[in-house]
Short mmCIF file of C-alpha atoms and ligand atoms in Angstrom, two decimals:
data_model
loop_
_atom_site.label_atom_id
_atom_site.label_comp_id
_atom_site.label_asym_id
_atom_site.label_seq_id
_atom_site.Cartn_x
_atom_site.Cartn_y
_atom_site.Cartn_z
CA UNK A 1 16.71 14.76 -25.89
CA UNK A 2 16.06 12.50 -28.87
CA UNK A 3 13.07 13.20 -31.14
CA UNK A 4 9.83 11.72 -29.77
CA UNK A 5 6.14 12.51 -29.80
CA UNK A 6 5.33 15.22 -27.23
CA UNK A 7 2.53 17.14 -25.51
CA UNK A 8 2.86 20.34 -23.46
CA UNK A 9 3.73 19.83 -19.79
CA UNK A 10 0.70 19.66 -17.46
CA UNK A 11 -0.37 23.10 -16.32
CA UNK A 12 0.56 23.45 -12.65
CA UNK A 13 -0.90 26.28 -10.53
CA UNK A 14 1.48 29.23 -10.26
CA UNK A 15 1.40 29.54 -6.45
CA UNK A 16 3.42 32.20 -4.68
CA UNK A 17 6.33 31.00 -2.53
CA UNK A 18 4.22 31.79 0.55
CA UNK A 19 1.37 29.64 -0.78
CA UNK A 20 3.76 26.78 -1.55
CA UNK A 21 5.16 26.91 1.98
CA UNK A 22 1.66 26.99 3.46
CA UNK A 23 0.34 24.19 1.24
CA UNK A 24 3.32 21.93 1.93
CA UNK A 25 2.96 22.59 5.66
CA UNK A 26 -0.75 21.82 5.57
CA UNK A 27 -0.10 18.63 3.59
CA UNK A 28 2.47 17.52 6.15
CA UNK A 29 -0.05 18.23 8.94
CA UNK A 30 -2.61 16.08 7.10
CA UNK A 31 -0.17 13.22 6.45
CA UNK A 32 1.06 13.30 10.04
CA UNK A 33 -2.37 12.06 11.14
CA UNK A 34 -2.04 8.86 9.08
CA UNK A 35 -1.73 5.80 11.28
CA UNK A 36 -1.42 2.16 10.37
CA UNK A 37 -4.64 0.62 11.70
CA UNK A 38 -5.13 -2.89 13.11
CA UNK A 39 -8.74 -2.51 14.33
CA UNK A 40 -11.34 -1.91 11.63
CA UNK A 41 -15.09 -1.23 11.71
CA UNK A 42 -17.21 -3.42 9.45
CA UNK A 43 -18.95 -0.31 8.03
CA UNK A 44 -19.32 -0.38 4.25
CA UNK A 45 -17.32 2.08 2.15
CA UNK A 46 -18.46 3.09 -1.36
CA UNK A 47 -16.70 1.20 -4.13
CA UNK A 48 -16.19 4.53 -5.97
CA UNK A 49 -13.74 5.67 -3.26
CA UNK A 50 -11.60 2.58 -3.83
CA UNK A 51 -11.82 2.96 -7.61
CA UNK A 52 -10.71 6.61 -7.44
CA UNK A 53 -7.84 5.79 -5.06
CA UNK A 54 -6.64 3.02 -7.39
CA UNK A 55 -6.87 5.41 -10.36
CA UNK A 56 -4.72 7.86 -8.36
CA UNK A 57 -2.20 5.08 -7.59
CA UNK A 58 -2.14 4.24 -11.30
CA UNK A 59 -0.71 7.71 -12.07
CA UNK A 60 2.52 6.83 -10.22
CA UNK A 61 5.87 7.23 -11.96
CA UNK A 62 7.08 3.81 -13.11
CA UNK A 63 9.49 1.96 -15.40
CA UNK A 64 9.03 2.86 -19.10
CA UNK A 65 5.36 3.64 -18.33
CA UNK A 66 4.58 -0.07 -18.47
CA UNK A 67 2.53 0.41 -15.24
CA UNK A 68 3.59 -2.98 -13.85
CA UNK A 69 0.90 -3.37 -11.21
CA UNK A 70 -2.42 -5.04 -10.54
CA UNK A 71 -4.80 -4.25 -7.67
CA UNK A 72 -7.06 -7.19 -6.77
CA UNK A 73 -9.89 -5.87 -4.58
CA UNK A 74 -11.39 -8.45 -2.25
CA UNK A 75 -14.82 -7.44 -0.95
CA UNK A 76 -16.82 -10.64 -0.39
CA UNK A 77 -17.01 -12.45 2.99
CA UNK A 78 -16.10 -15.79 1.36
CA UNK A 79 -12.89 -14.47 -0.24
CA UNK A 80 -11.91 -12.57 2.91
CA UNK A 81 -12.36 -15.74 4.95
CA UNK A 82 -10.19 -17.75 2.54
CA UNK A 83 -7.50 -15.07 2.56
CA UNK A 84 -7.55 -14.82 6.37
CA UNK A 85 -7.21 -18.59 6.82
CA UNK A 86 -4.22 -18.78 4.45
CA UNK A 87 -2.56 -15.64 5.88
CA UNK A 88 -2.94 -16.79 9.49
CA UNK A 89 -1.37 -20.13 8.63
CA UNK A 90 1.73 -18.32 7.31
CA UNK A 91 1.72 -15.96 10.26
CA UNK A 92 1.61 -18.80 12.80
CA UNK A 93 4.76 -20.31 11.24
CA UNK A 94 6.33 -16.83 11.27
CA UNK A 95 5.63 -16.06 14.92
CA UNK A 96 6.33 -19.61 16.14
CA UNK A 97 9.67 -20.16 14.43
CA UNK A 98 10.59 -18.32 11.23
CA UNK A 99 10.86 -14.80 12.65
CA UNK A 100 13.73 -15.45 15.07
CA UNK A 101 14.47 -13.63 18.32
CA UNK A 102 15.74 -10.32 16.88
CA UNK A 103 12.72 -9.83 14.61
CA UNK A 104 10.26 -10.74 17.38
CA UNK A 105 12.01 -8.25 19.66
CA UNK A 106 11.61 -5.52 17.01
CA UNK A 107 7.89 -6.32 16.74
CA UNK A 108 7.23 -6.44 20.50
CA UNK A 109 6.33 -2.70 20.78
CA UNK A 110 3.69 -3.20 18.05
CA UNK A 111 1.98 -6.06 19.90
CA UNK A 112 1.31 -8.01 16.68
CA UNK A 113 0.62 -11.75 16.63
CA UNK A 114 -0.67 -14.38 14.21
CA UNK A 115 -4.36 -13.48 14.70
CA UNK A 116 -5.60 -11.25 11.90
CA UNK A 117 -9.36 -10.70 12.49
CA UNK A 118 -9.23 -7.43 10.53
CA UNK A 119 -8.83 -9.51 7.35
CA UNK A 120 -12.53 -10.36 7.73
CA UNK A 121 -13.78 -7.18 9.44
CA UNK A 122 -12.51 -4.51 7.03
CA UNK A 123 -14.69 -3.86 3.97
CA UNK A 124 -11.83 -4.15 1.46
CA UNK A 125 -8.54 -6.01 1.11
CA UNK A 126 -6.55 -4.67 -1.83
CA UNK A 127 -3.97 -7.25 -2.87
CA UNK A 128 -1.20 -5.52 -4.80
CA UNK A 129 0.74 -7.47 -7.42
CA UNK A 130 3.87 -6.52 -9.38
CA UNK A 131 4.02 -7.69 -12.98
CA UNK A 132 7.48 -8.85 -14.10
CA UNK A 133 6.25 -8.90 -17.69
CA UNK A 134 3.37 -7.21 -19.49
CA UNK A 135 4.28 -3.95 -21.22
CA UNK A 136 1.61 -1.29 -21.72
CA UNK A 137 -1.10 -3.10 -23.62
CA UNK A 138 -3.29 -6.09 -22.71
CA UNK A 139 -1.68 -9.28 -24.02
CA UNK A 140 1.85 -7.77 -24.23
CA UNK A 141 4.62 -10.04 -22.97
CA UNK A 142 7.32 -7.35 -22.87
CA UNK A 143 9.81 -7.11 -20.03
CA UNK A 144 8.82 -4.66 -17.26
CA UNK A 145 11.40 -2.53 -15.41
CA UNK A 146 11.87 -1.30 -11.84
CA UNK A 147 8.85 -3.30 -10.80
CA UNK A 148 9.34 -3.12 -7.02
CA UNK A 149 10.17 0.59 -7.12
CA UNK A 150 7.14 1.33 -9.32
CA UNK A 151 4.76 -0.74 -7.21
CA UNK A 152 6.18 0.78 -4.01
CA UNK A 153 5.52 4.32 -5.26
CA UNK A 154 2.01 3.41 -6.47
CA UNK A 155 1.24 1.81 -3.11
CA UNK A 156 2.37 4.97 -1.30
CA UNK A 157 0.08 7.03 -3.49
CA UNK A 158 -2.80 4.60 -2.88
CA UNK A 159 -2.33 4.90 0.89
CA UNK A 160 -2.15 8.70 0.58
CA UNK A 161 -5.33 8.85 -1.53
CA UNK A 162 -7.24 6.65 0.92
CA UNK A 163 -6.00 8.68 3.90
CA UNK A 164 -7.14 11.84 2.13
CA UNK A 165 -10.60 10.24 1.74
CA UNK A 166 -10.68 9.67 5.52
CA UNK A 167 -9.98 5.94 5.45
CA UNK A 168 -7.55 3.90 7.51
CA UNK A 169 -5.17 1.35 6.00
CA UNK A 170 -2.87 -1.42 7.09
CA UNK A 171 0.05 -2.65 5.00
CA UNK A 172 -0.02 -6.35 5.70
CA UNK A 173 2.70 -8.69 4.46
CA UNK A 174 2.27 -12.32 5.45
CA UNK A 175 5.36 -14.23 4.41
CA UNK A 176 5.49 -16.05 1.99
CA UNK A 177 2.63 -14.59 -0.04
CA UNK A 178 2.42 -16.98 -2.99
CA UNK A 179 -1.03 -18.16 -1.78
CA UNK A 180 -2.39 -14.76 -2.87
CA UNK A 181 -2.04 -15.69 -6.57
CA UNK A 182 -4.52 -18.49 -6.05
CA UNK A 183 -6.92 -16.55 -3.81
CA UNK A 184 -6.97 -13.65 -6.29
CA UNK A 185 -6.85 -15.76 -9.45
CA UNK A 186 -3.70 -14.03 -10.75
CA UNK A 187 -1.08 -15.59 -13.08
CA UNK A 188 2.11 -17.10 -11.65
CA UNK A 189 4.34 -14.38 -13.22
CA UNK A 190 2.74 -11.75 -10.97
CA UNK A 191 4.41 -11.24 -7.59
CA UNK A 192 2.21 -10.41 -4.60
CA UNK A 193 3.76 -7.37 -2.90
CA UNK A 194 1.37 -6.65 -0.06
CA UNK A 195 -2.20 -6.63 1.16
CA UNK A 196 -3.65 -3.21 1.88
CA UNK A 197 -6.48 -3.53 4.40
CA UNK A 198 -8.89 -0.59 3.96
CA UNK A 199 -11.82 0.72 5.97
CA UNK A 200 -12.95 2.93 8.83
CA UNK A 201 -11.12 2.46 12.11
CA UNK A 202 -13.12 0.68 14.85
CA UNK A 203 -14.59 3.03 17.45
CA UNK A 204 -12.14 1.73 20.08
CA UNK A 205 -9.13 1.40 17.75
CA UNK A 206 -5.70 2.04 19.28
CA UNK A 207 -2.25 2.55 17.82
CA UNK A 208 1.04 1.41 19.34
CA UNK A 209 2.75 4.39 21.03
CA UNK A 210 5.97 3.16 19.41
CA UNK A 211 4.55 3.84 15.92
CA UNK A 212 3.88 7.53 16.63
CA UNK A 213 7.55 8.43 17.10
CA UNK A 214 8.88 9.86 13.82
CA UNK A 215 12.50 10.77 13.11
CA UNK A 216 13.17 14.53 12.98
CA UNK A 217 14.16 16.25 9.72
CA UNK A 218 17.87 16.44 10.59
CA UNK A 219 17.94 12.66 10.96
CA UNK A 220 16.20 11.88 7.67
CA UNK A 221 17.61 14.61 5.39
CA UNK A 222 20.93 16.27 4.62
CA UNK A 223 21.67 19.35 2.51
CA UNK A 224 24.79 19.32 0.37
N1 IYR B 301 3.79 -9.89 8.79
C1 IYR B 301 3.70 -10.04 10.24
C2 IYR B 301 4.87 -9.48 10.96
C3 IYR B 301 5.16 -8.03 10.87
C4 IYR B 301 6.39 -7.64 10.40
C5 IYR B 301 6.74 -6.32 10.39
I1 IYR B 301 8.61 -5.77 9.84
C6 IYR B 301 5.84 -5.35 10.83
O1 IYR B 301 6.19 -4.00 10.82
C7 IYR B 301 4.61 -5.73 11.32
C8 IYR B 301 4.26 -7.09 11.33
C9 IYR B 301 2.35 -9.48 10.74
O2 IYR B 301 1.62 -8.86 9.97
O3 IYR B 301 2.02 -9.67 11.90
#
């Protein structure tokens, strides 16, 4: 390593091997209950939960620690309505022509269509942007690196934090998403990556059976 300013590594708990196995098993059990949700209750959720989850997402590993992300939290009925109208317009074009037969066939077991009522029902829509430029400090115009990887990891951590707080999420990606810059008042050099719909599931919420089938370990991992 080259000389650089350092601090001691974070103190991690010195678990026994048995504890590590048990904790990792319990964490898997907890994560296994996460489901993408398309039916939300309109119950309010404290803003502090969202703030803490975003802070957790902001600890994600990322390119050169430039932290190339922005989380625009939409919580007002007016903004949700505007976002829904714009998203549904894109979705209608997608389902009517852009998707194509193969894509529509892949989506059939999920039952999705262009109607997105949850965009107005759920208490929060977190619009996640990747910043191509920005560096670490406000006003910086430095190049950012590995933006999609960094934002993808942060989004995974955000979803995990919200699941841990007992909230349901939906990763929603209308296509194209450029309209989100205007709705969220973000500069043109930021790229909308996805909308994370957040809230409690509706009392009668269902999930597609298709989505509950997960690949077994021997299909997703190899040991060399
Ligand atoms: N964005 C559309 C279509 C869609 C695409 C995929 I790939 C999905 O896994 C789910 C939906 C929509 O939200 O309906």
